[in-house]
């Protein structure tokens, strides 16, 4: 099949944490997928539920197309401590042919690669976030208490940086300044934005679209 850049024959199955970026790509006309299905944000904390929802969304996706792009990271999004050899690609492979996954370690890596993040962070240890980590923080940090927060966040001397490719942060600050301050206080580190583009994310999606068009799947 000849390669093109239209997703019209595909279904996207994605983590809800990336819904702001994906919906933005839909609105601008880049992501013209037949259907987009989201799982609940923050399920990396609950691997069994992530697996259940991912399988469910793939089954639903089959009702629309046999070409499916999964937008989930490979390294950090699904960690099964009871079966360390079972990973997200294992789950996807079990669902049959016609499925590919965006090649990145996690959602942050889909938006900015390691080298770019190191440049942005200027050598400091940074807690990286996307807009979804702000919007859906109650899902992302479900069951985290202040003790767990204090264990994890303060060692990030570069603070928390939100990779903003959609003009999210300034608008959010205007509408929800108090909530953002509370979030920062809970983390015990400052939260700041860094403007990026969606070019890397677009390239990652197109790469998998072309894999599907060539018949190369999991």
PDB file of C-alpha atoms in Angstrom:
ATOM      1  CA  UNK A   1       0.000   0.000   0.000  1.00  0.00           C
ATOM      2  CA  UNK A   2       1.222   3.498  -0.816  1.00  0.00           C
ATOM      3  CA  UNK A   3       2.190   5.492   2.249  1.00  0.00           C
ATOM      4  CA  UNK A   4       0.310   8.669   3.100  1.00  0.00           C
ATOM      5  CA  UNK A   5      -0.173  10.804   6.193  1.00  0.00           C
ATOM      6  CA  UNK A   6      -3.898  10.278   6.741  1.00  0.00           C
ATOM      7  CA  UNK A   7      -5.098   8.345   9.800  1.00  0.00           C
ATOM      8  CA  UNK A   8      -8.634   8.000   8.398  1.00  0.00           C
ATOM      9  CA  UNK A   9      -8.427   4.187   8.247  1.00  0.00           C
ATOM     10  CA  UNK A  10      -7.035   3.871  11.785  1.00  0.00           C
ATOM     11  CA  UNK A  11      -8.254   3.899  15.355  1.00  0.00           C
ATOM     12  CA  UNK A  12      -6.143   5.477  18.087  1.00  0.00           C
ATOM     13  CA  UNK A  13      -6.137   3.827  21.528  1.00  0.00           C
ATOM     14  CA  UNK A  14      -4.404   6.141  23.985  1.00  0.00           C
ATOM     15  CA  UNK A  15      -3.794   6.886  27.628  1.00  0.00           C
ATOM     16  CA  UNK A  16      -6.147   9.644  28.724  1.00  0.00           C
ATOM     17  CA  UNK A  17      -3.208  11.574  30.158  1.00  0.00           C
ATOM     18  CA  UNK A  18      -2.333  12.543  26.580  1.00  0.00           C
ATOM     19  CA  UNK A  19      -5.890  13.527  25.652  1.00  0.00           C
ATOM     20  CA  UNK A  20      -5.086  17.289  25.620  1.00  0.00           C
ATOM     21  CA  UNK A  21      -2.408  16.821  22.947  1.00  0.00           C
ATOM     22  CA  UNK A  22      -4.386  14.246  20.966  1.00  0.00           C
ATOM     23  CA  UNK A  23      -7.539  16.362  20.976  1.00  0.00           C
ATOM     24  CA  UNK A  24      -5.452  19.336  19.845  1.00  0.00           C
ATOM     25  CA  UNK A  25      -4.130  17.300  16.903  1.00  0.00           C
ATOM     26  CA  UNK A  26      -7.700  16.295  16.047  1.00  0.00           C
ATOM     27  CA  UNK A  27      -8.878  19.906  16.130  1.00  0.00           C
ATOM     28  CA  UNK A  28      -6.086  21.122  13.864  1.00  0.00           C
ATOM     29  CA  UNK A  29      -6.872  18.352  11.368  1.00  0.00           C
ATOM     30  CA  UNK A  30      -3.620  16.407  11.646  1.00  0.00           C
ATOM     31  CA  UNK A  31      -5.139  13.408  13.439  1.00  0.00           C
ATOM     32  CA  UNK A  32      -8.083  12.466  11.224  1.00  0.00           C
ATOM     33  CA  UNK A  33      -8.501   9.032  12.800  1.00  0.00           C
ATOM     34  CA  UNK A  34     -11.689   7.048  12.337  1.00  0.00           C
ATOM     35  CA  UNK A  35     -12.027   6.882  16.121  1.00  0.00           C
ATOM     36  CA  UNK A  36     -10.021   7.822  19.222  1.00  0.00           C
ATOM     37  CA  UNK A  37     -10.509   5.793  22.395  1.00  0.00           C
ATOM     38  CA  UNK A  38      -8.950   6.739  25.735  1.00  0.00           C
ATOM     39  CA  UNK A  39      -8.151   4.755  28.855  1.00  0.00           C
ATOM     40  CA  UNK A  40      -8.398   6.430  32.265  1.00  0.00           C
ATOM     41  CA  UNK A  41      -5.412   8.703  32.972  1.00  0.00           C
ATOM     42  CA  UNK A  42      -2.781   7.566  35.461  1.00  0.00           C
ATOM     43  CA  UNK A  43      -3.222   3.800  35.190  1.00  0.00           C
ATOM     44  CA  UNK A  44       0.543   3.220  35.356  1.00  0.00           C
ATOM     45  CA  UNK A  45      -0.115   3.072  39.106  1.00  0.00           C
ATOM     46  CA  UNK A  46      -2.624   0.209  38.636  1.00  0.00           C
ATOM     47  CA  UNK A  47      -1.180  -2.227  36.049  1.00  0.00           C
ATOM     48  CA  UNK A  48      -4.035  -4.734  36.240  1.00  0.00           C
ATOM     49  CA  UNK A  49      -6.627  -2.051  35.501  1.00  0.00           C
ATOM     50  CA  UNK A  50      -4.434  -0.648  32.742  1.00  0.00           C
ATOM     51  CA  UNK A  51      -4.276  -4.076  31.121  1.00  0.00           C
ATOM     52  CA  UNK A  52      -8.043  -4.567  31.426  1.00  0.00           C
ATOM     53  CA  UNK A  53      -8.839  -1.163  29.937  1.00  0.00           C
ATOM     54  CA  UNK A  54      -6.273  -1.492  27.154  1.00  0.00           C
ATOM     55  CA  UNK A  55      -7.722  -4.839  26.074  1.00  0.00           C
ATOM     56  CA  UNK A  56     -11.252  -3.417  26.281  1.00  0.00           C
ATOM     57  CA  UNK A  57     -10.375  -0.369  24.141  1.00  0.00           C
ATOM     58  CA  UNK A  58      -8.617  -2.538  21.543  1.00  0.00           C
ATOM     59  CA  UNK A  59     -11.712  -4.767  21.338  1.00  0.00           C
ATOM     60  CA  UNK A  60     -13.863  -1.660  20.845  1.00  0.00           C
ATOM     61  CA  UNK A  61     -11.402  -0.337  18.258  1.00  0.00           C
ATOM     62  CA  UNK A  62     -11.841  -3.530  16.206  1.00  0.00           C
ATOM     63  CA  UNK A  63     -15.462  -2.509  15.639  1.00  0.00           C
ATOM     64  CA  UNK A  64     -14.195   0.426  13.570  1.00  0.00           C
ATOM     65  CA  UNK A  65     -10.947  -0.759  11.999  1.00  0.00           C
ATOM     66  CA  UNK A  66      -8.314  -3.490  11.990  1.00  0.00           C
ATOM     67  CA  UNK A  67      -5.604  -0.841  11.960  1.00  0.00           C
ATOM     68  CA  UNK A  68      -4.912   0.323  15.496  1.00  0.00           C
ATOM     69  CA  UNK A  69      -2.251   2.643  16.902  1.00  0.00           C
ATOM     70  CA  UNK A  70      -1.674   2.347  20.654  1.00  0.00           C
ATOM     71  CA  UNK A  71      -0.354   5.516  22.289  1.00  0.00           C
ATOM     72  CA  UNK A  72       1.354   4.146  25.382  1.00  0.00           C
ATOM     73  CA  UNK A  73       4.994   4.104  26.413  1.00  0.00           C
ATOM     74  CA  UNK A  74       6.925   0.867  26.519  1.00  0.00           C
ATOM     75  CA  UNK A  75       9.145   1.192  29.563  1.00  0.00           C
ATOM     76  CA  UNK A  76       7.362   3.081  32.328  1.00  0.00           C
ATOM     77  CA  UNK A  77       3.629   2.985  31.564  1.00  0.00           C
ATOM     78  CA  UNK A  78       3.057  -0.672  32.430  1.00  0.00           C
ATOM     79  CA  UNK A  79       5.201  -2.344  35.084  1.00  0.00           C
ATOM     80  CA  UNK A  80       3.881  -5.669  36.374  1.00  0.00           C
ATOM     81  CA  UNK A  81       5.755  -6.494  39.586  1.00  0.00           C
ATOM     82  CA  UNK A  82       4.128  -9.936  39.805  1.00  0.00           C
ATOM     83  CA  UNK A  83       5.302 -10.858  36.279  1.00  0.00           C
ATOM     84  CA  UNK A  84       8.333  -8.798  35.296  1.00  0.00           C
ATOM     85  CA  UNK A  85       8.541 -10.399  31.841  1.00  0.00           C
ATOM     86  CA  UNK A  86       5.028  -9.268  30.940  1.00  0.00           C
ATOM     87  CA  UNK A  87       5.099  -5.841  29.331  1.00  0.00           C
ATOM     88  CA  UNK A  88       2.780  -3.649  27.317  1.00  0.00           C
ATOM     89  CA  UNK A  89       3.970  -5.141  24.024  1.00  0.00           C
ATOM     90  CA  UNK A  90       3.101  -8.629  25.315  1.00  0.00           C
ATOM     91  CA  UNK A  91      -0.460  -7.474  25.967  1.00  0.00           C
ATOM     92  CA  UNK A  92      -0.713  -5.837  22.543  1.00  0.00           C
ATOM     93  CA  UNK A  93       0.680  -8.887  20.743  1.00  0.00           C
ATOM     94  CA  UNK A  94      -1.947 -11.083  22.418  1.00  0.00           C
ATOM     95  CA  UNK A  95      -4.687  -8.973  20.811  1.00  0.00           C
ATOM     96  CA  UNK A  96      -3.772 -10.082  17.282  1.00  0.00           C
ATOM     97  CA  UNK A  97      -2.491  -8.467  14.111  1.00  0.00           C
ATOM     98  CA  UNK A  98      -2.927  -4.923  12.885  1.00  0.00           C
ATOM     99  CA  UNK A  99      -1.763  -3.171  16.053  1.00  0.00           C
ATOM    100  CA  UNK A 100       1.298  -0.963  16.459  1.00  0.00           C
ATOM    101  CA  UNK A 101       2.524   1.129  19.391  1.00  0.00           C
ATOM    102  CA  UNK A 102       4.152   4.546  19.400  1.00  0.00           C
ATOM    103  CA  UNK A 103       7.828   3.954  20.139  1.00  0.00           C
ATOM    104  CA  UNK A 104       8.683   5.904  23.284  1.00  0.00           C
ATOM    105  CA  UNK A 105       9.358   5.065  26.913  1.00  0.00           C
ATOM    106  CA  UNK A 106       6.441   7.128  28.289  1.00  0.00           C
ATOM    107  CA  UNK A 107       4.209  10.099  27.484  1.00  0.00           C
ATOM    108  CA  UNK A 108       6.862  12.693  28.296  1.00  0.00           C
ATOM    109  CA  UNK A 109       9.270  10.952  25.913  1.00  0.00           C
ATOM    110  CA  UNK A 110       6.669  11.177  23.139  1.00  0.00           C
ATOM    111  CA  UNK A 111       6.757  14.969  23.416  1.00  0.00           C
ATOM    112  CA  UNK A 112      10.468  15.570  24.082  1.00  0.00           C
ATOM    113  CA  UNK A 113      13.343  13.119  23.702  1.00  0.00           C
ATOM    114  CA  UNK A 114      16.046  12.515  26.296  1.00  0.00           C
ATOM    115  CA  UNK A 115      18.541  14.946  24.745  1.00  0.00           C
ATOM    116  CA  UNK A 116      15.956  17.708  24.498  1.00  0.00           C
ATOM    117  CA  UNK A 117      14.890  17.148  28.102  1.00  0.00           C
ATOM    118  CA  UNK A 118      18.496  17.310  29.287  1.00  0.00           C
ATOM    119  CA  UNK A 119      18.915  20.606  27.464  1.00  0.00           C
ATOM    120  CA  UNK A 120      15.700  22.011  28.932  1.00  0.00           C
ATOM    121  CA  UNK A 121      16.609  20.819  32.436  1.00  0.00           C
ATOM    122  CA  UNK A 122      20.127  22.328  32.250  1.00  0.00           C
ATOM    123  CA  UNK A 123      21.652  19.408  34.080  1.00  0.00           C
ATOM    124  CA  UNK A 124      19.219  19.505  37.003  1.00  0.00           C
ATOM    125  CA  UNK A 125      17.074  16.590  38.127  1.00  0.00           C
ATOM    126  CA  UNK A 126      13.572  17.455  36.881  1.00  0.00           C
ATOM    127  CA  UNK A 127      10.137  15.937  37.485  1.00  0.00           C
ATOM    128  CA  UNK A 128       8.733  16.025  33.958  1.00  0.00           C
ATOM    129  CA  UNK A 129       5.023  16.454  33.330  1.00  0.00           C
ATOM    130  CA  UNK A 130       2.583  17.011  30.502  1.00  0.00           C
ATOM    131  CA  UNK A 131      -0.637  19.076  30.787  1.00  0.00           C
ATOM    132  CA  UNK A 132      -2.453  15.835  31.600  1.00  0.00           C
ATOM    133  CA  UNK A 133      -0.379  15.447  34.754  1.00  0.00           C
ATOM    134  CA  UNK A 134      -1.850  18.753  35.909  1.00  0.00           C
ATOM    135  CA  UNK A 135      -5.427  18.250  34.709  1.00  0.00           C
ATOM    136  CA  UNK A 136      -5.702  14.649  35.919  1.00  0.00           C
ATOM    137  CA  UNK A 137      -3.410  14.757  38.948  1.00  0.00           C
ATOM    138  CA  UNK A 138      -5.986  13.028  41.161  1.00  0.00           C
ATOM    139  CA  UNK A 139      -5.844  10.040  38.805  1.00  0.00           C
ATOM    140  CA  UNK A 140      -2.097  10.191  38.182  1.00  0.00           C
ATOM    141  CA  UNK A 141      -1.255  10.363  41.883  1.00  0.00           C
ATOM    142  CA  UNK A 142      -4.123   8.288  43.181  1.00  0.00           C
ATOM    143  CA  UNK A 143      -3.386   6.883  46.673  1.00  0.00           C
ATOM    144  CA  UNK A 144      -0.264   9.038  47.067  1.00  0.00           C
ATOM    145  CA  UNK A 145      -0.105  10.523  50.560  1.00  0.00           C
ATOM    146  CA  UNK A 146       2.115  13.378  51.720  1.00  0.00           C
ATOM    147  CA  UNK A 147       4.764  10.897  52.892  1.00  0.00           C
ATOM    148  CA  UNK A 148       5.107   9.371  49.432  1.00  0.00           C
ATOM    149  CA  UNK A 149       5.128  12.840  47.892  1.00  0.00           C
ATOM    150  CA  UNK A 150       7.928  13.953  50.232  1.00  0.00           C
ATOM    151  CA  UNK A 151       9.894  10.819  49.356  1.00  0.00           C
ATOM    152  CA  UNK A 152       9.749  11.453  45.624  1.00  0.00           C
ATOM    153  CA  UNK A 153       9.471  15.107  44.649  1.00  0.00           C
ATOM    154  CA  UNK A 154      11.907  17.270  46.701  1.00  0.00           C
ATOM    155  CA  UNK A 155      15.009  15.521  45.300  1.00  0.00           C
ATOM    156  CA  UNK A 156      14.126  17.020  41.907  1.00  0.00           C
ATOM    157  CA  UNK A 157      16.268  20.138  42.259  1.00  0.00           C
ATOM    158  CA  UNK A 158      15.117  21.444  38.881  1.00  0.00           C
ATOM    159  CA  UNK A 159      11.505  21.401  40.046  1.00  0.00           C
ATOM    160  CA  UNK A 160       8.578  20.160  37.971  1.00  0.00           C
ATOM    161  CA  UNK A 161       8.473  21.207  34.323  1.00  0.00           C
ATOM    162  CA  UNK A 162       5.297  20.940  32.258  1.00  0.00           C
ATOM    163  CA  UNK A 163       6.085  20.318  28.587  1.00  0.00           C
ATOM    164  CA  UNK A 164       3.485  22.551  26.976  1.00  0.00           C
ATOM    165  CA  UNK A 165       2.882  22.186  23.251  1.00  0.00           C
ATOM    166  CA  UNK A 166      -0.728  23.387  23.244  1.00  0.00           C
ATOM    167  CA  UNK A 167      -0.718  26.768  25.017  1.00  0.00           C
ATOM    168  CA  UNK A 168      -2.107  25.129  28.128  1.00  0.00           C
ATOM    169  CA  UNK A 169      -0.184  26.551  31.057  1.00  0.00           C
ATOM    170  CA  UNK A 170      -0.852  30.296  30.879  1.00  0.00           C
ATOM    171  CA  UNK A 171      -4.573  29.751  30.430  1.00  0.00           C
ATOM    172  CA  UNK A 172      -4.630  27.243  33.305  1.00  0.00           C
ATOM    173  CA  UNK A 173      -2.824  29.664  35.628  1.00  0.00           C
ATOM    174  CA  UNK A 174      -5.395  32.359  34.850  1.00  0.00           C
ATOM    175  CA  UNK A 175      -8.301  30.053  35.676  1.00  0.00           C
ATOM    176  CA  UNK A 176      -6.840  27.832  38.411  1.00  0.00           C
ATOM    177  CA  UNK A 177      -3.956  29.679  40.067  1.00  0.00           C
ATOM    178  CA  UNK A 178      -4.886  28.498  43.564  1.00  0.00           C
ATOM    179  CA  UNK A 179      -5.101  24.842  42.515  1.00  0.00           C
ATOM    180  CA  UNK A 180      -1.700  25.055  40.860  1.00  0.00           C
ATOM    181  CA  UNK A 181      -0.186  26.576  44.007  1.00  0.00           C
ATOM    182  CA  UNK A 182      -1.708  23.786  46.103  1.00  0.00           C
ATOM    183  CA  UNK A 183      -0.271  21.211  43.695  1.00  0.00           C
ATOM    184  CA  UNK A 184       3.165  22.835  43.931  1.00  0.00           C
ATOM    185  CA  UNK A 185       2.946  22.970  47.737  1.00  0.00           C
ATOM    186  CA  UNK A 186       2.008  19.284  47.853  1.00  0.00           C
ATOM    187  CA  UNK A 187       4.992  18.420  45.660  1.00  0.00           C
ATOM    188  CA  UNK A 188       7.265  20.793  47.633  1.00  0.00           C
ATOM    189  CA  UNK A 189       8.825  21.948  44.355  1.00  0.00           C
ATOM    190  CA  UNK A 190       7.991  24.756  41.914  1.00  0.00           C
ATOM    191  CA  UNK A 191       5.972  23.957  38.783  1.00  0.00           C
ATOM    192  CA  UNK A 192       6.933  25.824  35.635  1.00  0.00           C
ATOM    193  CA  UNK A 193       6.089  25.442  31.932  1.00  0.00           C
ATOM    194  CA  UNK A 194       8.396  24.950  28.987  1.00  0.00           C
ATOM    195  CA  UNK A 195       7.006  25.615  25.544  1.00  0.00           C
ATOM    196  CA  UNK A 196       7.663  22.913  22.953  1.00  0.00           C
ATOM    197  CA  UNK A 197       6.091  21.841  19.653  1.00  0.00           C
ATOM    198  CA  UNK A 198       4.128  18.710  18.810  1.00  0.00           C
ATOM    199  CA  UNK A 199       6.552  17.852  16.005  1.00  0.00           C
ATOM    200  CA  UNK A 200       8.121  14.895  17.779  1.00  0.00           C
ATOM    201  CA  UNK A 201       4.715  13.487  18.736  1.00  0.00           C
ATOM    202  CA  UNK A 202       3.466  13.905  15.171  1.00  0.00           C
ATOM    203  CA  UNK A 203       6.546  12.120  13.825  1.00  0.00           C
ATOM    204  CA  UNK A 204       6.041   9.263  16.294  1.00  0.00           C
ATOM    205  CA  UNK A 205       2.420   8.855  15.198  1.00  0.00           C
ATOM    206  CA  UNK A 206       3.279   9.028  11.492  1.00  0.00           C
ATOM    207  CA  UNK A 207       6.022   6.439  11.953  1.00  0.00           C
ATOM    208  CA  UNK A 208       3.462   3.932  13.243  1.00  0.00           C
ATOM    209  CA  UNK A 209       0.867   4.912  10.647  1.00  0.00           C
ATOM    210  CA  UNK A 210       3.389   4.073   7.931  1.00  0.00           C
ATOM    211  CA  UNK A 211       4.197   0.771   9.651  1.00  0.00           C
ATOM    212  CA  UNK A 212       0.508  -0.126   9.423  1.00  0.00           C
ATOM    213  CA  UNK A 213       0.342   0.939   5.788  1.00  0.00           C
ATOM    214  CA  UNK A 214       3.312  -1.306   5.030  1.00  0.00           C
ATOM    215  CA  UNK A 215       1.750  -4.199   6.952  1.00  0.00           C
ATOM    216  CA  UNK A 216       4.397  -4.205   9.685  1.00  0.00           C
ATOM    217  CA  UNK A 217       2.667  -4.775  13.024  1.00  0.00           C
ATOM    218  CA  UNK A 218       3.464  -6.198  16.442  1.00  0.00           C
TER     219      UNK A 218
END
